[in-house]
CSV table of C-alpha atoms and ligand atoms in Angstrom, one decimal:
chain,number,residue,atom,x,y,z
A,1,MET,CA,42.8,55.3,30.5
A,2,ALA,CA,43.4,51.6,29.5
A,3,SER,CA,46.5,50.4,31.1
A,4,PRO,CA,49.3,50.2,28.3
A,5,VAL,CA,50.1,46.8,29.4
A,6,ALA,CA,46.7,45.4,29.1
A,7,ALA,CA,46.9,46.5,25.4
A,8,GLN,CA,50.1,45.0,25.0
A,9,ALA,CA,50.2,41.8,26.7
A,10,GLY,CA,48.9,39.7,23.8
A,11,LYS,CA,50.9,36.7,25.1
A,12,LEU,CA,49.2,36.9,28.4
A,13,LEU,CA,45.7,36.9,26.6
A,14,ARG,CA,46.7,33.8,24.9
A,15,THR,CA,46.8,31.9,28.4
A,16,LEU,CA,43.8,33.7,29.4
A,17,ALA,CA,41.9,33.2,26.1
A,18,LEU,CA,41.0,29.9,27.5
A,19,ARG,CA,38.6,31.5,30.1
A,20,PRO,CA,35.2,32.8,28.8
A,21,ARG,CA,36.2,36.5,28.7
A,22,PHE,CA,32.7,37.8,28.2
A,23,LEU,CA,32.0,36.8,31.8
A,24,ALA,CA,34.5,39.1,33.3
A,25,ALA,CA,33.4,42.4,32.1
A,26,GLY,CA,35.6,45.3,33.5
A,27,SER,CA,37.9,42.8,35.3
A,28,GLN,CA,40.6,42.5,32.8
A,29,ALA,CA,43.3,43.8,35.1
A,30,VAL,CA,42.4,40.9,37.7
A,31,GLN,CA,42.6,38.4,34.9
A,32,LEU,CA,45.8,39.7,33.7
A,33,THR,CA,47.3,39.3,37.1
A,34,SER,CA,46.0,35.8,37.6
A,35,ARG,CA,48.5,32.9,37.4
A,36,ARG,CA,48.4,30.3,34.8
A,37,TRP,CA,45.7,27.7,35.5
A,38,LEU,CA,46.2,24.1,34.6
A,39,ASN,CA,44.3,23.3,31.5
A,40,LEU,CA,43.7,19.8,30.2
A,41,GLN,CA,43.1,18.6,26.7
A,42,GLU,CA,39.6,17.8,25.7
A,43,TYR,CA,40.1,14.0,25.8
A,44,GLN,CA,41.6,14.2,29.4
A,45,SER,CA,38.7,16.3,30.6
A,46,LYS,CA,36.2,14.0,28.8
A,47,LYS,CA,37.8,11.0,30.6
A,48,LEU,CA,37.2,12.8,33.9
A,49,MET,CA,33.6,13.5,33.0
A,50,SER,CA,32.8,10.1,31.9
A,51,ASP,CA,34.4,8.6,35.0
A,52,ASN,CA,31.9,11.0,36.9
A,53,GLY,CA,28.7,9.9,35.2
A,54,VAL,CA,28.7,12.7,32.7
A,55,ARG,CA,27.7,11.7,29.1
A,56,VAL,CA,30.4,12.1,26.4
A,57,GLN,CA,30.9,10.2,23.2
A,58,ARG,CA,32.9,6.9,23.1
A,59,PHE,CA,36.4,7.9,21.9
A,60,PHE,CA,40.1,6.9,21.5
A,61,VAL,CA,43.2,9.1,21.3
A,62,ALA,CA,45.8,8.6,18.6
A,63,ASP,CA,49.4,10.3,18.2
A,64,THR,CA,50.1,9.0,14.7
A,65,ALA,CA,47.8,8.7,11.6
A,66,ASN,CA,48.0,4.9,11.6
A,67,GLU,CA,46.7,4.8,15.2
A,68,ALA,CA,43.8,7.1,14.3
A,69,LEU,CA,42.9,4.8,11.4
A,70,GLU,CA,43.0,1.8,13.7
A,71,ALA,CA,40.9,3.6,16.3
A,72,ALA,CA,38.3,4.6,13.7
A,73,LYS,CA,38.0,0.9,12.7
A,74,ARG,CA,37.9,0.0,16.2
A,75,LEU,CA,35.0,2.4,17.1
A,76,ASN,CA,32.7,0.7,14.8
A,77,ALA,CA,30.6,3.7,14.6
A,78,LYS,CA,28.1,4.9,12.0
A,79,GLU,CA,30.1,8.1,11.7
A,80,ILE,CA,33.2,9.3,13.3
A,81,VAL,CA,34.3,12.7,14.5
A,82,LEU,CA,38.1,13.4,14.5
A,83,LYS,CA,39.3,16.3,16.5
A,84,ALA,CA,42.7,18.0,16.7
A,85,GLN,CA,43.8,18.2,20.5
A,86,ILE,CA,45.0,21.7,21.4
A,87,LEU,CA,44.2,23.7,24.5
A,88,ALA,CA,42.6,26.6,22.5
A,89,GLY,CA,38.8,26.7,21.4
A,90,GLY,CA,37.5,27.5,18.0
A,91,ARG,CA,39.1,24.4,16.4
A,92,GLY,CA,36.2,23.6,14.3
A,93,LYS,CA,36.8,27.0,12.3
A,94,GLY,CA,40.8,26.6,12.4
A,95,VAL,CA,43.2,26.1,9.8
A,96,PHE,CA,46.4,23.9,9.7
A,97,ASN,CA,49.7,24.9,8.2
A,98,SER,CA,49.4,21.6,6.0
A,99,GLY,CA,46.5,23.5,4.2
A,100,LEU,CA,43.8,21.4,5.9
A,101,LYS,CA,40.8,23.4,6.9
A,102,GLY,CA,39.1,22.5,10.2
A,103,GLY,CA,40.3,21.0,13.4
A,104,VAL,CA,37.2,19.0,13.7
A,105,HIS,CA,35.9,16.6,10.9
A,106,LEU,CA,33.0,14.4,10.5
A,107,THR,CA,33.2,11.2,8.3
A,108,LYS,CA,31.7,7.8,7.9
A,109,ASP,CA,34.8,6.3,6.4
A,110,PRO,CA,37.7,5.4,8.7
A,111,ASN,CA,40.2,5.5,5.9
A,112,VAL,CA,39.3,9.2,5.6
A,113,VAL,CA,40.2,9.5,9.3
A,114,GLY,CA,43.5,8.1,8.6
A,115,GLN,CA,44.1,10.6,5.7
A,116,LEU,CA,42.9,13.7,7.7
A,117,ALA,CA,44.9,12.7,10.8
A,118,LYS,CA,48.0,12.7,8.5
A,119,GLN,CA,47.4,16.4,7.7
A,120,MET,CA,46.7,17.3,11.3
A,121,ILE,CA,49.4,15.5,13.5
A,122,GLY,CA,52.6,17.3,13.5
A,123,TYR,CA,51.2,20.4,11.9
A,124,ASN,CA,50.2,23.7,13.5
A,125,LEU,CA,46.5,24.5,14.0
A,126,ALA,CA,45.6,28.1,14.1
A,127,THR,CA,42.2,29.4,15.6
A,128,LYS,CA,40.9,32.7,16.9
A,129,GLN,CA,42.3,31.7,20.2
A,130,THR,CA,45.8,30.8,19.2
A,131,PRO,CA,48.8,32.8,18.3
A,132,LYS,CA,48.8,33.5,14.6
A,133,GLU,CA,51.3,30.7,13.8
A,134,GLY,CA,49.0,28.3,15.6
A,135,VAL,CA,49.8,25.5,18.0
A,136,LYS,CA,51.3,22.1,17.1
A,137,VAL,CA,49.0,19.1,17.2
A,138,ASN,CA,50.5,16.2,18.8
A,139,LYS,CA,47.3,14.1,19.3
A,140,VAL,CA,43.9,13.7,17.9
A,141,MET,CA,40.7,12.4,19.3
A,142,VAL,CA,38.8,9.9,17.3
A,143,ALA,CA,35.1,9.7,18.6
A,144,GLU,CA,31.9,8.2,17.7
A,145,ALA,CA,30.1,11.1,16.1
A,146,LEU,CA,26.3,11.7,17.2
A,147,ASP,CA,23.8,13.7,15.3
A,148,ILE,CA,23.1,16.9,17.0
A,149,SER,CA,19.7,18.5,16.8
A,150,ARG,CA,20.5,21.4,19.2
A,151,GLU,CA,23.5,23.0,20.4
A,152,THR,CA,23.4,24.9,24.0
A,153,TYR,CA,26.3,26.5,26.0
A,154,LEU,CA,26.9,25.6,29.6
A,155,ALA,CA,29.8,26.6,31.9
A,156,ILE,CA,30.5,26.5,35.6
A,157,LEU,CA,33.0,28.8,37.0
A,158,MET,CA,34.3,30.5,40.0
A,159,ASP,CA,33.1,34.1,39.5
A,160,ARG,CA,34.6,36.9,41.6
A,161,SER,CA,31.5,39.1,41.3
A,162,CYS,CA,29.4,36.3,42.6
A,163,ASN,CA,31.8,35.3,45.3
A,164,GLY,CA,31.4,31.7,44.3
A,165,PRO,CA,30.5,29.2,41.7
A,166,VAL,CA,28.1,30.3,38.9
A,167,LEU,CA,26.4,28.3,36.3
A,168,VAL,CA,26.4,30.1,33.0
A,169,GLY,CA,24.1,29.0,30.1
A,170,SER,CA,22.6,29.9,26.8
A,171,PRO,CA,20.3,28.2,24.4
A,172,GLN,CA,22.5,29.6,21.6
A,173,GLY,CA,25.5,27.3,22.0
A,174,GLY,CA,28.1,25.8,19.6
A,175,VAL,CA,28.7,29.3,18.2
A,176,ASP,CA,31.2,31.9,19.5
A,177,ILE,CA,29.4,32.6,23.0
A,178,GLU,CA,31.2,36.1,23.2
A,179,GLU,CA,29.2,37.1,20.1
A,180,VAL,CA,25.9,35.8,21.9
A,181,ALA,CA,26.8,37.8,25.0
A,182,ALA,CA,27.5,41.0,23.0
A,183,SER,CA,24.4,40.7,20.5
A,184,ASN,CA,21.8,39.0,22.7
A,185,PRO,CA,22.7,39.5,26.4
A,186,GLU,CA,19.2,38.3,27.4
A,187,LEU,CA,20.1,34.8,26.1
A,188,ILE,CA,22.8,34.4,28.7
A,189,PHE,CA,21.5,32.9,31.8
A,190,LYS,CA,23.2,32.7,35.2
A,191,GLU,CA,22.5,30.8,38.4
A,192,GLN,CA,24.6,31.6,41.5
A,193,ILE,CA,25.3,28.7,43.6
A,194,ASP,CA,26.1,28.7,47.4
A,195,ILE,CA,29.1,26.5,47.7
A,196,PHE,CA,28.2,25.2,51.1
A,197,GLU,CA,24.8,24.2,50.2
A,198,GLY,CA,25.7,22.8,46.7
A,199,ILE,CA,23.6,22.9,43.6
A,200,LYS,CA,19.7,22.7,44.3
A,201,ASP,CA,17.6,20.5,41.9
A,202,SER,CA,15.5,23.7,41.4
A,203,GLN,CA,18.6,25.5,40.1
A,204,ALA,CA,19.6,22.7,37.8
A,205,GLN,CA,16.1,22.3,36.4
A,206,ARG,CA,15.9,26.2,35.9
A,207,MET,CA,19.0,26.2,34.0
A,208,ALA,CA,17.9,23.1,31.9
A,209,GLU,CA,14.6,25.0,31.0
A,210,ASN,CA,16.5,28.2,30.2
A,211,LEU,CA,18.7,26.2,27.8
A,212,GLY,CA,15.5,25.1,26.0
A,213,PHE,CA,15.5,21.4,27.2
A,214,ILE,CA,11.8,20.4,27.4
A,215,GLY,CA,9.9,17.2,28.4
A,216,PRO,CA,12.0,14.3,29.7
A,217,LEU,CA,15.1,16.1,28.2
A,218,LYS,CA,14.8,18.7,30.9
A,219,SER,CA,15.4,16.5,33.8
A,220,GLN,CA,18.1,14.6,31.9
A,221,ALA,CA,19.9,18.0,31.2
A,222,ALA,CA,19.4,19.0,34.9
A,223,ASP,CA,21.0,15.6,36.0
A,224,GLN,CA,23.9,16.3,33.6
A,225,ILE,CA,24.4,19.8,35.1
A,226,THR,CA,24.1,18.4,38.7
A,227,LYS,CA,26.8,15.9,37.9
A,228,LEU,CA,28.9,18.6,36.1
A,229,TYR,CA,28.7,20.8,39.3
A,230,ASN,CA,29.7,18.0,41.6
A,231,LEU,CA,32.6,17.3,39.4
A,232,PHE,CA,33.7,20.9,39.2
A,233,LEU,CA,33.9,21.0,43.1
A,234,LYS,CA,35.4,17.5,43.5
A,235,ILE,CA,38.3,18.4,41.2
A,236,ASP,CA,38.8,21.9,42.3
A,237,ALA,CA,38.1,23.5,38.9
A,238,THR,CA,38.0,27.1,38.2
A,239,GLN,CA,36.1,26.6,35.1
A,240,VAL,CA,34.3,23.7,33.4
A,241,GLU,CA,33.0,24.7,29.9
A,242,VAL,CA,30.8,22.6,27.7
A,243,ASN,CA,30.1,24.1,24.2
A,244,PRO,CA,28.3,22.5,22.7
A,245,PHE,CA,26.1,21.1,25.4
A,246,GLY,CA,23.8,19.3,22.9
A,247,GLU,CA,20.9,17.1,22.5
A,248,THR,CA,20.5,14.2,20.0
A,249,PRO,CA,17.6,13.3,17.8
A,250,GLU,CA,17.5,10.1,19.9
A,251,GLY,CA,16.8,12.3,23.1
A,252,GLN,CA,20.1,12.2,24.7
A,253,VAL,CA,21.8,15.1,26.4
A,254,VAL,CA,25.5,15.0,25.6
A,255,CYS,CA,28.7,17.1,26.3
A,256,PHE,CA,30.3,17.4,22.8
A,257,ASP,CA,33.2,19.4,23.8
A,258,ALA,CA,35.0,20.1,27.2
A,259,LYS,CA,37.4,22.5,28.7
A,260,ILE,CA,38.4,22.3,32.3
A,261,ASN,CA,40.8,24.7,34.2
A,262,PHE,CA,42.0,24.1,37.5
A,263,ASP,CA,43.0,26.0,40.6
A,264,ASP,CA,46.8,25.7,41.0
A,265,ASN,CA,46.4,26.0,44.7
A,266,ALA,CA,44.7,22.8,44.9
A,267,GLU,CA,47.7,20.8,43.3
A,268,PHE,CA,48.6,19.2,46.7
A,269,ARG,CA,45.2,17.5,46.9
A,270,GLN,CA,44.7,16.8,43.0
A,271,LYS,CA,47.9,15.2,42.4
A,272,ASP,CA,46.5,12.8,39.7
A,273,ILE,CA,45.2,15.7,37.8
A,274,PHE,CA,48.2,17.8,37.9
A,275,ALA,CA,50.2,14.9,36.8
A,276,MET,CA,48.4,15.0,33.6
A,277,ASP,CA,49.6,18.5,32.8
A,278,ASP,CA,50.6,18.6,29.1
A,279,LYS,CA,53.3,21.2,29.1
A,280,SER,CA,54.1,20.7,25.4
A,281,GLU,CA,52.3,23.8,24.4
A,282,ASN,CA,54.3,26.0,26.8
A,283,GLU,CA,57.3,28.0,25.8
A,284,PRO,CA,60.3,25.9,26.8
A,285,ILE,CA,61.5,29.0,28.9
A,286,GLU,CA,58.2,28.9,30.9
A,287,ASN,CA,58.8,25.2,31.7
A,288,GLU,CA,62.2,25.9,32.9
A,289,ALA,CA,61.0,28.8,35.0
A,290,ALA,CA,58.3,26.5,36.6
A,291,LYS,CA,61.0,24.1,37.6
A,292,TYR,CA,62.2,26.6,40.0
A,293,ASP,CA,58.9,27.7,41.0
A,294,LEU,CA,59.1,31.0,39.0
A,295,LYS,CA,56.6,32.6,36.6
A,296,TYR,CA,58.0,33.7,33.3
A,297,ILE,CA,55.9,35.5,30.8
A,298,GLY,CA,57.7,36.5,27.4
A,299,LEU,CA,56.7,39.9,25.8
A,300,ASP,CA,58.2,41.4,22.9
A,301,GLY,CA,60.2,44.4,24.1
A,302,ASN,CA,63.9,44.6,25.2
A,303,ILE,CA,63.9,45.4,29.0
A,304,ALA,CA,63.6,42.4,31.2
A,305,CYS,CA,61.7,42.8,34.3
A,306,PHE,CA,62.4,40.9,37.5
A,307,VAL,CA,59.7,41.6,40.1
A,308,ASN,CA,57.9,39.9,42.9
A,309,GLY,CA,54.1,39.8,42.8
A,310,ALA,CA,51.8,40.1,39.8
A,311,GLY,CA,50.5,43.5,40.8
A,312,LEU,CA,54.0,45.0,40.9
A,313,ALA,CA,54.8,43.3,37.6
A,314,MET,CA,51.9,45.1,36.0
A,315,ALA,CA,52.8,48.4,37.6
A,316,THR,CA,56.5,48.0,36.5
A,317,CYS,CA,55.4,47.0,32.8
A,318,ASP,CA,53.2,50.1,33.0
A,319,ILE,CA,56.0,52.5,34.2
A,320,ILE,CA,58.2,51.1,31.4
A,321,PHE,CA,55.5,51.8,28.9
A,322,LEU,CA,54.8,55.2,30.1
A,323,ASN,CA,58.6,56.1,29.8
A,324,GLY,CA,58.7,55.0,26.3
A,325,GLY,CA,60.3,51.6,26.9
A,326,LYS,CA,59.0,48.0,26.2
A,327,PRO,CA,59.3,45.1,28.6
A,328,ALA,CA,61.0,42.0,26.9
A,329,ASN,CA,59.3,39.7,29.5
A,330,PHE,CA,58.7,39.6,33.3
A,331,LEU,CA,59.7,37.0,35.8
A,332,ASP,CA,57.7,36.9,39.0
A,333,LEU,CA,59.7,35.6,41.8
A,334,GLY,CA,56.5,35.1,44.1
A,335,GLY,CA,56.9,34.7,47.8
A,336,GLY,CA,59.4,32.9,49.9
A,337,VAL,CA,62.3,32.5,47.4
A,338,LYS,CA,65.7,31.4,48.0
A,339,GLU,CA,68.9,32.8,46.7
A,340,ALA,CA,69.4,30.0,44.4
A,341,GLN,CA,66.1,30.9,42.6
A,342,VAL,CA,67.3,34.5,42.1
A,343,TYR,CA,70.2,33.1,40.4
A,344,GLN,CA,68.0,30.9,38.1
A,345,ALA,CA,65.9,33.7,37.4
A,346,PHE,CA,68.7,35.9,36.1
A,347,LYS,CA,69.9,32.9,34.0
A,348,LEU,CA,66.6,32.8,32.5
A,349,LEU,CA,66.3,36.6,31.9
A,350,THR,CA,69.5,36.9,30.3
A,351,ALA,CA,69.0,33.9,28.0
A,352,ASP,CA,66.6,36.0,26.1
A,353,PRO,CA,68.6,37.7,23.2
A,354,LYS,CA,66.2,40.5,23.0
A,355,VAL,CA,67.1,41.6,26.4
A,356,GLU,CA,69.3,44.9,26.4
A,357,ALA,CA,68.7,45.8,29.9
A,358,ILE,CA,67.4,44.3,33.3
A,359,LEU,CA,65.2,46.2,35.6
A,360,VAL,CA,64.8,44.6,39.2
A,361,ASN,CA,62.0,46.0,41.1
A,362,ILE,CA,61.4,44.0,44.3
A,363,PHE,CA,59.4,44.8,47.2
A,364,GLY,CA,60.9,43.0,50.2
A,365,GLY,CA,58.3,41.4,52.3
A,366,ILE,CA,58.8,37.7,53.0
A,367,VAL,CA,61.3,37.8,50.2
A,368,ASN,CA,63.7,40.2,52.1
A,369,CYS,CA,66.1,42.5,50.1
A,370,ALA,CA,69.1,40.8,51.6
A,371,ILE,CA,68.1,37.5,49.8
A,372,ILE,CA,67.7,39.3,46.7
A,373,ALA,CA,70.9,41.2,46.9
A,374,ASN,CA,72.9,38.2,47.6
A,375,GLY,CA,71.3,36.3,44.6
A,376,ILE,CA,72.0,39.2,42.4
A,377,THR,CA,75.5,39.4,43.3
A,378,LYS,CA,76.1,35.7,42.8
A,379,ALA,CA,74.2,35.8,39.4
A,380,CYS,CA,76.4,38.8,38.3
A,381,ARG,CA,79.6,37.3,39.3
A,382,GLU,CA,78.8,33.9,37.7
A,383,LEU,CA,77.0,34.8,34.5
A,384,GLU,CA,79.3,37.8,33.7
A,385,LEU,CA,76.4,40.0,33.0
A,386,LYS,CA,76.7,41.9,29.7
A,387,VAL,CA,73.6,44.1,30.0
A,388,PRO,CA,72.9,47.1,32.2
A,389,LEU,CA,71.2,46.3,35.2
A,390,VAL,CA,69.0,48.6,37.4
A,391,VAL,CA,67.9,47.5,40.9
A,392,ARG,CA,65.5,48.8,43.1
A,393,LEU,CA,64.9,47.2,46.4
A,394,GLU,CA,62.5,48.5,48.8
A,395,GLY,CA,61.2,46.9,52.1
A,396,THR,CA,62.4,44.3,54.6
A,397,PHE,CA,66.3,44.2,55.1
A,398,MET,CA,66.7,46.9,52.7
A,399,GLU,CA,69.5,48.1,54.6
A,400,LYS,CA,70.8,44.8,55.8
A,401,LYS,CA,74.4,44.3,55.1
A,402,GLY,CA,74.0,47.5,53.0
A,403,SER,CA,72.1,45.5,50.3
A,404,TYR,CA,72.7,48.0,47.7
A,405,MET,CA,76.2,48.5,48.5
A,406,HIS,CA,76.7,44.9,48.7
A,407,ILE,CA,75.3,44.5,45.1
A,408,LYS,CA,77.4,47.5,44.1
A,409,GLN,CA,80.7,46.2,45.5
A,410,GLU,CA,80.2,42.6,44.4
A,411,THR,CA,78.9,43.4,40.8
A,412,GLY,CA,81.7,46.1,40.5
A,413,ASN,CA,84.2,43.5,41.4
A,414,SER,CA,83.0,41.4,38.4
A,415,ASN,CA,83.3,43.9,35.8
A,416,GLY,CA,84.5,47.3,37.3
A,417,ASN,CA,81.8,49.0,35.5
A,418,ILE,CA,79.6,50.7,38.0
A,419,THR,CA,78.3,54.2,37.2
A,420,GLY,CA,77.4,54.7,40.7
A,421,ILE,CA,74.1,55.0,42.7
A,422,GLN,CA,71.7,57.0,40.7
A,423,GLU,CA,68.6,58.5,42.4
A,424,ASN,CA,66.4,58.6,39.4
A,425,VAL,CA,66.6,56.2,36.5
A,426,THR,CA,65.0,57.1,33.3
A,427,HIS,CA,64.6,55.3,30.2
A,428,GLN,CA,67.2,57.5,28.6
A,429,ASN,CA,69.8,57.0,31.1
A,430,LEU,CA,69.0,53.4,31.6
A,431,SER,CA,70.7,52.5,28.3
A,432,LYS,CA,74.0,54.4,29.4
A,433,CYS,CA,74.7,52.9,32.5
A,434,ALA,CA,76.2,49.6,33.1
A,435,ILE,CA,74.8,48.9,36.5
A,436,SER,CA,72.7,51.5,38.3
A,437,ILE,CA,71.3,51.2,41.8
A,438,PHE,CA,68.8,53.5,42.7
A,439,LEU,CA,67.3,54.4,46.0
A,440,CYS,CA,63.8,55.3,46.8
B,501,GDP,P1,35.9,23.8,18.9
B,501,GDP,O1,35.6,24.4,17.5
B,501,GDP,O2,37.2,23.9,19.3
B,501,GDP,O3,34.8,24.4,20.1
B,501,GDP,O4,35.5,22.3,18.9
B,501,GDP,P2,34.0,21.5,19.2
B,501,GDP,O5,34.4,20.1,19.8
B,501,GDP,O6,33.1,22.4,19.8
B,501,GDP,O7,33.4,21.2,17.7
B,501,GDP,C1,33.0,22.2,16.8
B,501,GDP,C2,31.8,21.8,16.2
B,501,GDP,O8,31.7,20.6,15.6
B,501,GDP,C3,30.7,21.7,17.2
B,501,GDP,O9,30.1,23.0,17.6
B,501,GDP,C4,29.7,20.9,16.5
B,501,GDP,O10,28.8,21.6,15.7
B,501,GDP,C5,30.5,19.9,15.7
B,501,GDP,N1,30.7,18.5,16.2
B,501,GDP,C6,31.6,18.2,17.2
B,501,GDP,N2,31.3,16.8,17.4
B,501,GDP,C7,30.3,16.5,16.7
B,501,GDP,C8,29.4,15.2,16.6
B,501,GDP,O11,29.7,14.2,17.3
B,501,GDP,N3,28.4,15.3,15.7
B,501,GDP,C9,28.1,16.4,15.0
B,501,GDP,N4,27.0,16.2,14.2
B,501,GDP,N5,28.7,17.6,15.1
B,501,GDP,C10,29.7,17.7,16.0
B,502,MN,MN1,33.4,23.9,21.3
């Protein structure tokens, strides 16, 4: 049976839509539990690429229509391509709430760039990969357009099933790669790379050939693939996707689009890259949570979930679904939290007006139950909690200072409204009790 949360968590899928989903057949659960990866805008990715010998078009970035017009003039190109900068793909076929169709436009006239940019900047662009209402465009890329004689697909990613990096390519690029994978799986080529040995020239050449590059274009494509792989490794990327990876009638292999995701665990050694993180597309509450090193995911039900660990988060959401409830969100404490973070977590959870009850489900390991209990009591006291609270603590220091009793007494002091310790909490009695603490 499909996990109910997998069916429900559209919001999560939005974050994950940025990854080529067709590659992860059967591993949706794994993807759902992954942390958010840092994503850069196309112009930022292309800057990294061009700094590392990968061929991209000349471009400028603009955040006003006037700047876009000036950039178009300065480019002094035969043709210009104007591209809305949002983190989701499918921009070419997207629609703006200004009425403008297409997030990617080609024109020979710089004045048209100015007019189009006016209908892009400040408006929402909706694509297949964005929420229905779209994502606000704050910047546009103004680039020198090149003729494209052939569009292929190339990606490099860390793949669990390969236990390391894999090159994925298709001679049918430009289009929706998921569709190619579904209708013509024989047109998807993979090349597993040994991370210790690095990419072999024979592998890059074979991929170039599979992508349909011939003659001198083959070794040029192989050279670009090698440079892309070396960049992937150097910047601790989890994914580099180029669609289209194209060729021009003049015989050049060019990366026309770029999407790079990063491993958040590498932040400490990729400071420059992480400093580029554009948080403007995040929900404000997600940014607020990130400040305290908490992971917040908004969903559309009414029960707030306060958990530690992505696996427990998923299981908790499933339990809520299976009992007829719907999670309003979940907040993942992660490991090694302090009391103050527990307090902040409660503040975030209760700020959501949809929340009608809070379920705390914590497995105490490194985060021990006493820390959580102290954090909860502080939060209950100071935030004057108005909604029912159900707490389950299990694991390290479960009994310390009588963690449960502690919560019970302290929270009881704040509103005197405890219904007592309940052994079994169901969706039905959840709404009736002010504060329930149940033991396992
Ligand atoms: P996406 O729709 O978000 O994936 O944005 P892309 O950057 O891939 O652009 C969409 C499509 O616009 C590409 O597949 C190309 O067909 C086309 N395109 C983008 N840049 C150029 C260019 O410089 N020249 C030409 N001729 N077409 C381009
Ligand atoms: Mn593309």
